[in-house]
PDB file of C-alpha atoms in Angstrom:
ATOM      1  CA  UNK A   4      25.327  15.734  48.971  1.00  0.00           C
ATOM      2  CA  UNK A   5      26.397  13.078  46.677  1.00  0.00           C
ATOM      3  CA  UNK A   6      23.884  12.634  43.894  1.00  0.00           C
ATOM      4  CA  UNK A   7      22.141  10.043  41.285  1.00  0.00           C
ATOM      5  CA  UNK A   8      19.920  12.175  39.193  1.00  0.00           C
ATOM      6  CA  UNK A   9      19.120  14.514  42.143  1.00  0.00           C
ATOM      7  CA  UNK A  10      18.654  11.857  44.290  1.00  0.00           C
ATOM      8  CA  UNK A  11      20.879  12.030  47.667  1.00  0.00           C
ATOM      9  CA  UNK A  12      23.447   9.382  48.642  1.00  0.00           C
ATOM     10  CA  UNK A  13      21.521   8.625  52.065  1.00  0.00           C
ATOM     11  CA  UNK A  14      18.354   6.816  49.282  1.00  0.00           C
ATOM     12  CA  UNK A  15      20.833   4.908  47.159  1.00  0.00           C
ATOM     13  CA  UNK A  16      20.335   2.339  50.100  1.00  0.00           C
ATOM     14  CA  UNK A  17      16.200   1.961  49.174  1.00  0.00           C
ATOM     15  CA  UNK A  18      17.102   1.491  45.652  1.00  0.00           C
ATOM     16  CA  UNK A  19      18.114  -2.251  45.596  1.00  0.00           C
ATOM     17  CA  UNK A  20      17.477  -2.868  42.085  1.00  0.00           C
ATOM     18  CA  UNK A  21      19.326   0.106  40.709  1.00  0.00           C
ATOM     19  CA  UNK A  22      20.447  -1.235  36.918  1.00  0.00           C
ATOM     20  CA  UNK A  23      22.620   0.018  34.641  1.00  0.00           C
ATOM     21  CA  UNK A  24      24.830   3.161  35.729  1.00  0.00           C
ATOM     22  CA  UNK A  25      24.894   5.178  38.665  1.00  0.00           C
ATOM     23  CA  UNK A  26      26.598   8.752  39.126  1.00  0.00           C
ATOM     24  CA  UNK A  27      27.381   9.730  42.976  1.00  0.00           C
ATOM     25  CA  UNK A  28      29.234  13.197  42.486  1.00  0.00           C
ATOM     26  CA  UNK A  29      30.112  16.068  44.849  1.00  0.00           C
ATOM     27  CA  UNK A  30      31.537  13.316  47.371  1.00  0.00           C
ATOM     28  CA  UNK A  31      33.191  15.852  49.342  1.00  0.00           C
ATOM     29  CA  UNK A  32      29.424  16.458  50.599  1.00  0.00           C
ATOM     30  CA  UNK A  33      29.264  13.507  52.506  1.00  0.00           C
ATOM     31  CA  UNK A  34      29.624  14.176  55.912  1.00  0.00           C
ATOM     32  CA  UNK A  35      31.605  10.745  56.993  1.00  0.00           C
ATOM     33  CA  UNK A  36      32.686   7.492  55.495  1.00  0.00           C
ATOM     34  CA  UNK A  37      30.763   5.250  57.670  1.00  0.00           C
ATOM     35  CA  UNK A  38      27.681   7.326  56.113  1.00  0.00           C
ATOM     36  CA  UNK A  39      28.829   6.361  52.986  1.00  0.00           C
ATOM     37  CA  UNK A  40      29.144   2.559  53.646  1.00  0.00           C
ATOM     38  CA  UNK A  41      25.764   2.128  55.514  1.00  0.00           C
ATOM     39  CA  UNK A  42      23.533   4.868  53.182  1.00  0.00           C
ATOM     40  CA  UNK A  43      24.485   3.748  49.689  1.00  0.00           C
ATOM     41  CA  UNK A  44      25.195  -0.030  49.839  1.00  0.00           C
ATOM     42  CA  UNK A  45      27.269  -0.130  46.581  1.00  0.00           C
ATOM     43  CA  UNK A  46      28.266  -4.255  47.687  1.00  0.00           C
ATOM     44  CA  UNK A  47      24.468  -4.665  47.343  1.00  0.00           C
ATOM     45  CA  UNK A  48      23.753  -2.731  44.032  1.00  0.00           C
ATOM     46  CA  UNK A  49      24.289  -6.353  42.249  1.00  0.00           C
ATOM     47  CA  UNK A  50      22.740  -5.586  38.607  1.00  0.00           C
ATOM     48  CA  UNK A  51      24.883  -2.388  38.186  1.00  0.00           C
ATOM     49  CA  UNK A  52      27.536  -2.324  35.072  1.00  0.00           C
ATOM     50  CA  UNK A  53      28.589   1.063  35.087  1.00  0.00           C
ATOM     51  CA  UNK A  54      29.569   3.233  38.392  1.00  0.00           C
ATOM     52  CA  UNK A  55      30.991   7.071  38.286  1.00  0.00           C
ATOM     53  CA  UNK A  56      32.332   8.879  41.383  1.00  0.00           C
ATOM     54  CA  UNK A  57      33.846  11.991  41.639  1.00  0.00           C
ATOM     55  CA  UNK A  58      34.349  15.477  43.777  1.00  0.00           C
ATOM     56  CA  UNK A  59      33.729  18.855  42.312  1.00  0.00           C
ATOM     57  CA  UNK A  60      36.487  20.434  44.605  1.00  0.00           C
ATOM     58  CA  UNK A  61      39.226  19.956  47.139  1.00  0.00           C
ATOM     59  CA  UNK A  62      37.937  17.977  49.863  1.00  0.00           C
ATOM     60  CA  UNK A  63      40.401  16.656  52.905  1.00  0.00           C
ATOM     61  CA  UNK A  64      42.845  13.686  51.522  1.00  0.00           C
ATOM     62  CA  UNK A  65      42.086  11.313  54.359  1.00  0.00           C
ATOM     63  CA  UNK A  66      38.456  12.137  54.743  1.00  0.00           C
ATOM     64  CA  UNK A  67      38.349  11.355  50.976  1.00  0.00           C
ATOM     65  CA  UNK A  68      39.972   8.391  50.980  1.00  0.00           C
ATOM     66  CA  UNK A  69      37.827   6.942  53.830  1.00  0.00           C
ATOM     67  CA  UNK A  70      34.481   7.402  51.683  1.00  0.00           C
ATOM     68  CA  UNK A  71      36.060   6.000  48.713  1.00  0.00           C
ATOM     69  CA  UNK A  72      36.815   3.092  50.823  1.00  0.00           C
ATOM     70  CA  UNK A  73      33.143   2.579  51.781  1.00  0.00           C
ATOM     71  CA  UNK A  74      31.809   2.403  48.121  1.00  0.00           C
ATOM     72  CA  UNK A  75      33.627  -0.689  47.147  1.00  0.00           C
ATOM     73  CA  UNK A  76      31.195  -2.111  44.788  1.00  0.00           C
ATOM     74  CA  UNK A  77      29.475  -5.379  44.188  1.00  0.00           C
ATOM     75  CA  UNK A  78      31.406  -7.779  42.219  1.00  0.00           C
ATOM     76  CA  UNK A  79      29.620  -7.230  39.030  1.00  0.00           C
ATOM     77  CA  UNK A  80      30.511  -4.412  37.913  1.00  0.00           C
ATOM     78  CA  UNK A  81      32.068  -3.966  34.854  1.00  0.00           C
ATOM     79  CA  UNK A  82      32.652  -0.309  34.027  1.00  0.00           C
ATOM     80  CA  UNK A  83      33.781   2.429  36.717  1.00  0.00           C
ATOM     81  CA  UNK A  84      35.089   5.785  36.449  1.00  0.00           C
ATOM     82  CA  UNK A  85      36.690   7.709  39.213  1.00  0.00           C
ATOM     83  CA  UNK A  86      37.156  11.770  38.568  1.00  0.00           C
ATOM     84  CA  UNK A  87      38.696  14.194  40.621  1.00  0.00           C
ATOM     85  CA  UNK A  88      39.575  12.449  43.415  1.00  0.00           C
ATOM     86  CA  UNK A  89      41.776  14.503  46.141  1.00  0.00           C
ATOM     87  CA  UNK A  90      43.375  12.030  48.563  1.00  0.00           C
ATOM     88  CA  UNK A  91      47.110  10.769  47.786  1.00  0.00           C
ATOM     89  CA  UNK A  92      46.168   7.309  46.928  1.00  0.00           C
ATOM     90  CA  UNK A  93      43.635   4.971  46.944  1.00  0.00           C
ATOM     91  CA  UNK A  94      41.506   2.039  48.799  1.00  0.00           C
ATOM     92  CA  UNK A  95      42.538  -1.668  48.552  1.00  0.00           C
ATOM     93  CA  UNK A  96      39.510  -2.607  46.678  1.00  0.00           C
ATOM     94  CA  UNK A  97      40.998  -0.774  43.596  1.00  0.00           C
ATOM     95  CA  UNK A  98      42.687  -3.466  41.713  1.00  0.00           C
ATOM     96  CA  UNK A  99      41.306  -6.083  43.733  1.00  0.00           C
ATOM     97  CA  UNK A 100      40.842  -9.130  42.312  1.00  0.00           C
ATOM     98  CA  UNK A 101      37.581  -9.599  43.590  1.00  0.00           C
ATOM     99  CA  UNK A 102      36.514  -7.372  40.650  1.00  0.00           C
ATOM    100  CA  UNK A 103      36.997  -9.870  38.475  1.00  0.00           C
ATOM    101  CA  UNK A 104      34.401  -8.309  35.774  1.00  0.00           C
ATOM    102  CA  UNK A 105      35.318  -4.708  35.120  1.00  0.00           C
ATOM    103  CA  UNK A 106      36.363  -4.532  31.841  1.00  0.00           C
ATOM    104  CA  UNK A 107      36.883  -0.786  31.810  1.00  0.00           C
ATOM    105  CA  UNK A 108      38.733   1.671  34.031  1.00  0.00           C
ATOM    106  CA  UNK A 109      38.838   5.680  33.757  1.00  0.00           C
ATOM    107  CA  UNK A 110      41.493   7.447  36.661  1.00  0.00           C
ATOM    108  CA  UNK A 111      40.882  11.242  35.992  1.00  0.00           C
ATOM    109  CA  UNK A 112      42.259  14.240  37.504  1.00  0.00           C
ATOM    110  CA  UNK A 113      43.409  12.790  40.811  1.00  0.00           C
ATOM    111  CA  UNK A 114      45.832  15.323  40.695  1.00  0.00           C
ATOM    112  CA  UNK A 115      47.876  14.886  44.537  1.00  0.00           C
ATOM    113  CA  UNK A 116      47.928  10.559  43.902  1.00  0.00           C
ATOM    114  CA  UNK A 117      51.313   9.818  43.572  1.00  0.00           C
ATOM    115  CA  UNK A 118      50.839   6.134  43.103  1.00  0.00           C
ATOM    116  CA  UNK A 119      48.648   3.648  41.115  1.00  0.00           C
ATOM    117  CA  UNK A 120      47.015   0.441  42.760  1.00  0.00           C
ATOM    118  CA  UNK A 121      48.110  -2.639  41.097  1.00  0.00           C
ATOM    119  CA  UNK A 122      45.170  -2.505  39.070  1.00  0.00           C
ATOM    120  CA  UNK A 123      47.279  -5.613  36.432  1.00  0.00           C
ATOM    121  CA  UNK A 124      45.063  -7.902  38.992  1.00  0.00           C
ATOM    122  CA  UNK A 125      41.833  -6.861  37.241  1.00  0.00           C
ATOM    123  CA  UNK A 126      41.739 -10.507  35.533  1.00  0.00           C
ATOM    124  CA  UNK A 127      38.966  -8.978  32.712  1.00  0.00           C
ATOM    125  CA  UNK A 128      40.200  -5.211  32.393  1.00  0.00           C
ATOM    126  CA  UNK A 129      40.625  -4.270  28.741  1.00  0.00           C
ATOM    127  CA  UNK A 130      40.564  -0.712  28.850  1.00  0.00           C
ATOM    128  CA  UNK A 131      42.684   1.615  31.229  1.00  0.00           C
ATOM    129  CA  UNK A 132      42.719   5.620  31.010  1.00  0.00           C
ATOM    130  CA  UNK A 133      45.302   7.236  33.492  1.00  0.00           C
ATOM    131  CA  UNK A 134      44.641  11.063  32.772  1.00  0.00           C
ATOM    132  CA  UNK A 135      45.463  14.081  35.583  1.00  0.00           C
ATOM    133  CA  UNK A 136      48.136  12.486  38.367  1.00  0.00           C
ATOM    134  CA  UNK A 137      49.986  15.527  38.431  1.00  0.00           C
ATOM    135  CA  UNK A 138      51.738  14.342  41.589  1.00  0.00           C
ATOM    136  CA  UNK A 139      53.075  10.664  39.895  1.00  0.00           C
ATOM    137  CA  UNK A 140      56.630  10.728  38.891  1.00  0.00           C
ATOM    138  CA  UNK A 141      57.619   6.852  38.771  1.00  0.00           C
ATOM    139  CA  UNK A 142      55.449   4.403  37.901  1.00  0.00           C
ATOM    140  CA  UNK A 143      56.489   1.254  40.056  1.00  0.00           C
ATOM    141  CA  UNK A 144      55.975  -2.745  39.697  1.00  0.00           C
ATOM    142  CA  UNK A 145      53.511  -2.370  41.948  1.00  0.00           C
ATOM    143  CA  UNK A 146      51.131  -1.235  39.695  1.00  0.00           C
ATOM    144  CA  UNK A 147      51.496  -4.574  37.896  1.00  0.00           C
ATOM    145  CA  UNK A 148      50.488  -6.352  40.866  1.00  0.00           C
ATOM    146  CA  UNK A 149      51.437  -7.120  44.246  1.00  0.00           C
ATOM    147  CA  UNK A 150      52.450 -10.773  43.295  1.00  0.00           C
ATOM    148  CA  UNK A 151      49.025 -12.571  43.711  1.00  0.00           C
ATOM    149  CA  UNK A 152      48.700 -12.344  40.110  1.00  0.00           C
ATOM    150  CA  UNK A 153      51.254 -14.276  37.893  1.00  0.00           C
ATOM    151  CA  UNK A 154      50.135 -12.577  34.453  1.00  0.00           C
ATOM    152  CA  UNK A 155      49.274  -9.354  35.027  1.00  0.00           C
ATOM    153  CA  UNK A 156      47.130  -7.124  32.599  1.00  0.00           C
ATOM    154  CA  UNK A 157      46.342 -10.312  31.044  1.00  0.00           C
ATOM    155  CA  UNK A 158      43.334  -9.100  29.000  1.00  0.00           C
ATOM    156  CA  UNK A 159      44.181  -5.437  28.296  1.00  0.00           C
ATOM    157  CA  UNK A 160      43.985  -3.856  24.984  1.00  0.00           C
ATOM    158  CA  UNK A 161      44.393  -0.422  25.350  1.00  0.00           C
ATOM    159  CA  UNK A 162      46.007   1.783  27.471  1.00  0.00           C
ATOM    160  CA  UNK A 163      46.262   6.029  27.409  1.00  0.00           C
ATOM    161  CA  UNK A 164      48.477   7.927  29.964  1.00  0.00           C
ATOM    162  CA  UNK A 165      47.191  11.681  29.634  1.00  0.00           C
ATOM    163  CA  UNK A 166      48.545  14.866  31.310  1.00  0.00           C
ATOM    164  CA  UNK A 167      50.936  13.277  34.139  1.00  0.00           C
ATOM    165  CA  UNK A 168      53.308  16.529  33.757  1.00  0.00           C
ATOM    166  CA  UNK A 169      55.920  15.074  36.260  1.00  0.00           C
ATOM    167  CA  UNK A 170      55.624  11.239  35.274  1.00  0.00           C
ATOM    168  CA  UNK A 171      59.029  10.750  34.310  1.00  0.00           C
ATOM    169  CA  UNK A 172      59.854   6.625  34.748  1.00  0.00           C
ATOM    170  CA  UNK A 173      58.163   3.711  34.300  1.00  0.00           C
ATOM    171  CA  UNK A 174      60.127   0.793  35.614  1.00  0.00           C
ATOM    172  CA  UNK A 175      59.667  -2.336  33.357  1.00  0.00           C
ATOM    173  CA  UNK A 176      59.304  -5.643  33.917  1.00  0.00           C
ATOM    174  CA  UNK A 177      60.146  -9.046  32.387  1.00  0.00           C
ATOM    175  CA  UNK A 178      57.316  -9.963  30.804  1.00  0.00           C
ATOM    176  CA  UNK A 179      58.462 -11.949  27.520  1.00  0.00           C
ATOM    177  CA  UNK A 180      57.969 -15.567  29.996  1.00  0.00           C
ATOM    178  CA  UNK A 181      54.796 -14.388  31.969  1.00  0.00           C
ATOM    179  CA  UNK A 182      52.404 -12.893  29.441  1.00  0.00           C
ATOM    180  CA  UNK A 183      52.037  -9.073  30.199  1.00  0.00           C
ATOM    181  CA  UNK A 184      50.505  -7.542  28.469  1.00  0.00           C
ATOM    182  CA  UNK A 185      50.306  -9.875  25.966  1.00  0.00           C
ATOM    183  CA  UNK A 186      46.794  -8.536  24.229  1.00  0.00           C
ATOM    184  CA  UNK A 187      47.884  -5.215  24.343  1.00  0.00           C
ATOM    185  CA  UNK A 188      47.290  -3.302  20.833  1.00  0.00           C
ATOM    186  CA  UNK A 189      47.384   0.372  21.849  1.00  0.00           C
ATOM    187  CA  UNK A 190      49.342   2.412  23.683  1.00  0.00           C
ATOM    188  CA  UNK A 191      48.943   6.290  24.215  1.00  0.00           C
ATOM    189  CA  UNK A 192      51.367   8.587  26.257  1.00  0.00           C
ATOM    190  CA  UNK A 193      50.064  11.858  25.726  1.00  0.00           C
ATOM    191  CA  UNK A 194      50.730  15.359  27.648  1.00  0.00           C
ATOM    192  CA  UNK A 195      53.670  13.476  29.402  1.00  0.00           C
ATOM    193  CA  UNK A 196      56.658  16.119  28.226  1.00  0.00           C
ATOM    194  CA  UNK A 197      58.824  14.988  31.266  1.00  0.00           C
ATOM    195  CA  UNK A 198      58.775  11.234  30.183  1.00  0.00           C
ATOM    196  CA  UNK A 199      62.014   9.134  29.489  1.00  0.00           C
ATOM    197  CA  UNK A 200      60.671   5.738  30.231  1.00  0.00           C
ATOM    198  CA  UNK A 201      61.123   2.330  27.954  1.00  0.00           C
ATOM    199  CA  UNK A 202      58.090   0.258  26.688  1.00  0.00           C
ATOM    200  CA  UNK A 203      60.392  -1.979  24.651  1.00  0.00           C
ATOM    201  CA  UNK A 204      60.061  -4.717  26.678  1.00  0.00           C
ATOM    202  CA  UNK A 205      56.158  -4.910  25.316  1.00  0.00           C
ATOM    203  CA  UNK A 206      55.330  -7.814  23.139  1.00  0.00           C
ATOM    204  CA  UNK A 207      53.091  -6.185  20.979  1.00  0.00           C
ATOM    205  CA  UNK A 208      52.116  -3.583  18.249  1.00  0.00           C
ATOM    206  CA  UNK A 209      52.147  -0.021  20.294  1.00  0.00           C
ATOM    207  CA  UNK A 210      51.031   3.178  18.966  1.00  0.00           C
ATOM    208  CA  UNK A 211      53.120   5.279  20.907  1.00  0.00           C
ATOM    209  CA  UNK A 212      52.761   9.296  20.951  1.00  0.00           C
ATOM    210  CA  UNK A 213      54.184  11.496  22.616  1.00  0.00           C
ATOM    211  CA  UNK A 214      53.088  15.415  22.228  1.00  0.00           C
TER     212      UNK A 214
END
């Protein structure tokens, strides 16, 4: 079952004052999303900063996606980390903009998501780490935003794309006019061999690598 410290996912819902950072891994455990929505009451958890959720192995895409769907968290949170995760894609309330506070965001090993949300609506993110989309080939505008937004990835400062083996094009955008990525100061593409894309269009120092 999907744990905080050996505690199981069903008590996560007795624990309104959790602070701080909460763990829920081996999510393939839980036996059906709506358990997941009405057990842990993530919306509720209001003083958390930090939230990490992962599988430990190959769980059904859809039944996967469904419980990640049902631990949208409260508003608050600034920090969350997502490992492992089998389904193809992910929920809506990924790059919502009702997360207006995360400031950090860690995407690792997803390894059959082919796409990205449009997490450049994350008004405060400064940190992104894409690492382990095995399945991603083109990165889309969509990932900038779905038009909502009219400066995406308006705060970010750093951003690492790690072992995406087939990521091959990243279609840019105009973004001298709108702002873009305007605060950006690091860029990372590592473990990308297949990689032909353009970052030119950046207005900004980039420490680019490629290995």
């Amino acid at each position: 079952m999907g744990t905080m410290r050996g505690t199981k996912i069903g008590e996560l819902g007795e624990l309104s004052d959790l602070q701080r950072e909460l763990s829920i891994n081996n999510l393939e455990n839980v036996p059906n999303a709506k358990d997941a929505l009405d057990q842990a009451k993530l919306v509720d958890k209001t003083h958390l900063e930090t939230m990490k959720l992962g599988w430990s192995y190959y769980d059904d895409s859809t039944h996967a996606r469904d419980v990640l769907d049902m631990l949208s968290p409260n508003r608050t949170l600034r920090k969350l980390i997502i490992y492992q995760h089998p389904g193809t894609g992910f929920p809506n309330w990924i790059g919502c903009y009702s997360l207006a506070n995360i400031v950090f965001l860690e995407l690792s090993g997803c390894r059959y998501c082919f796409y990205l949300s449009p997490l450049g609506q994350l008004p405060s993110l400064k940190t992104l780490y894409i690492s382990g989309f095995d399945a991603v080939v083109t990165m889309v505008l969509e990932f900038c935003g779905d038009g909502s937004v009219t400066t995406p990835f308006s705060s970010l400062e750093i951003l690492k794309f790690t072992s995406m083996p087939s990521w091959k094009k990243w279609i840019p955008m105009q973004v001298e006019d709108v702002g873009t990525f305007a605060k950006l100061r690091e860029l990372e593409i590592s473990d990308c061999n297949e990689f032909i894309g353009d970052f030119s269009l950046l207005p900004c120092v980039i420490d680019k690598a490629h290995n």
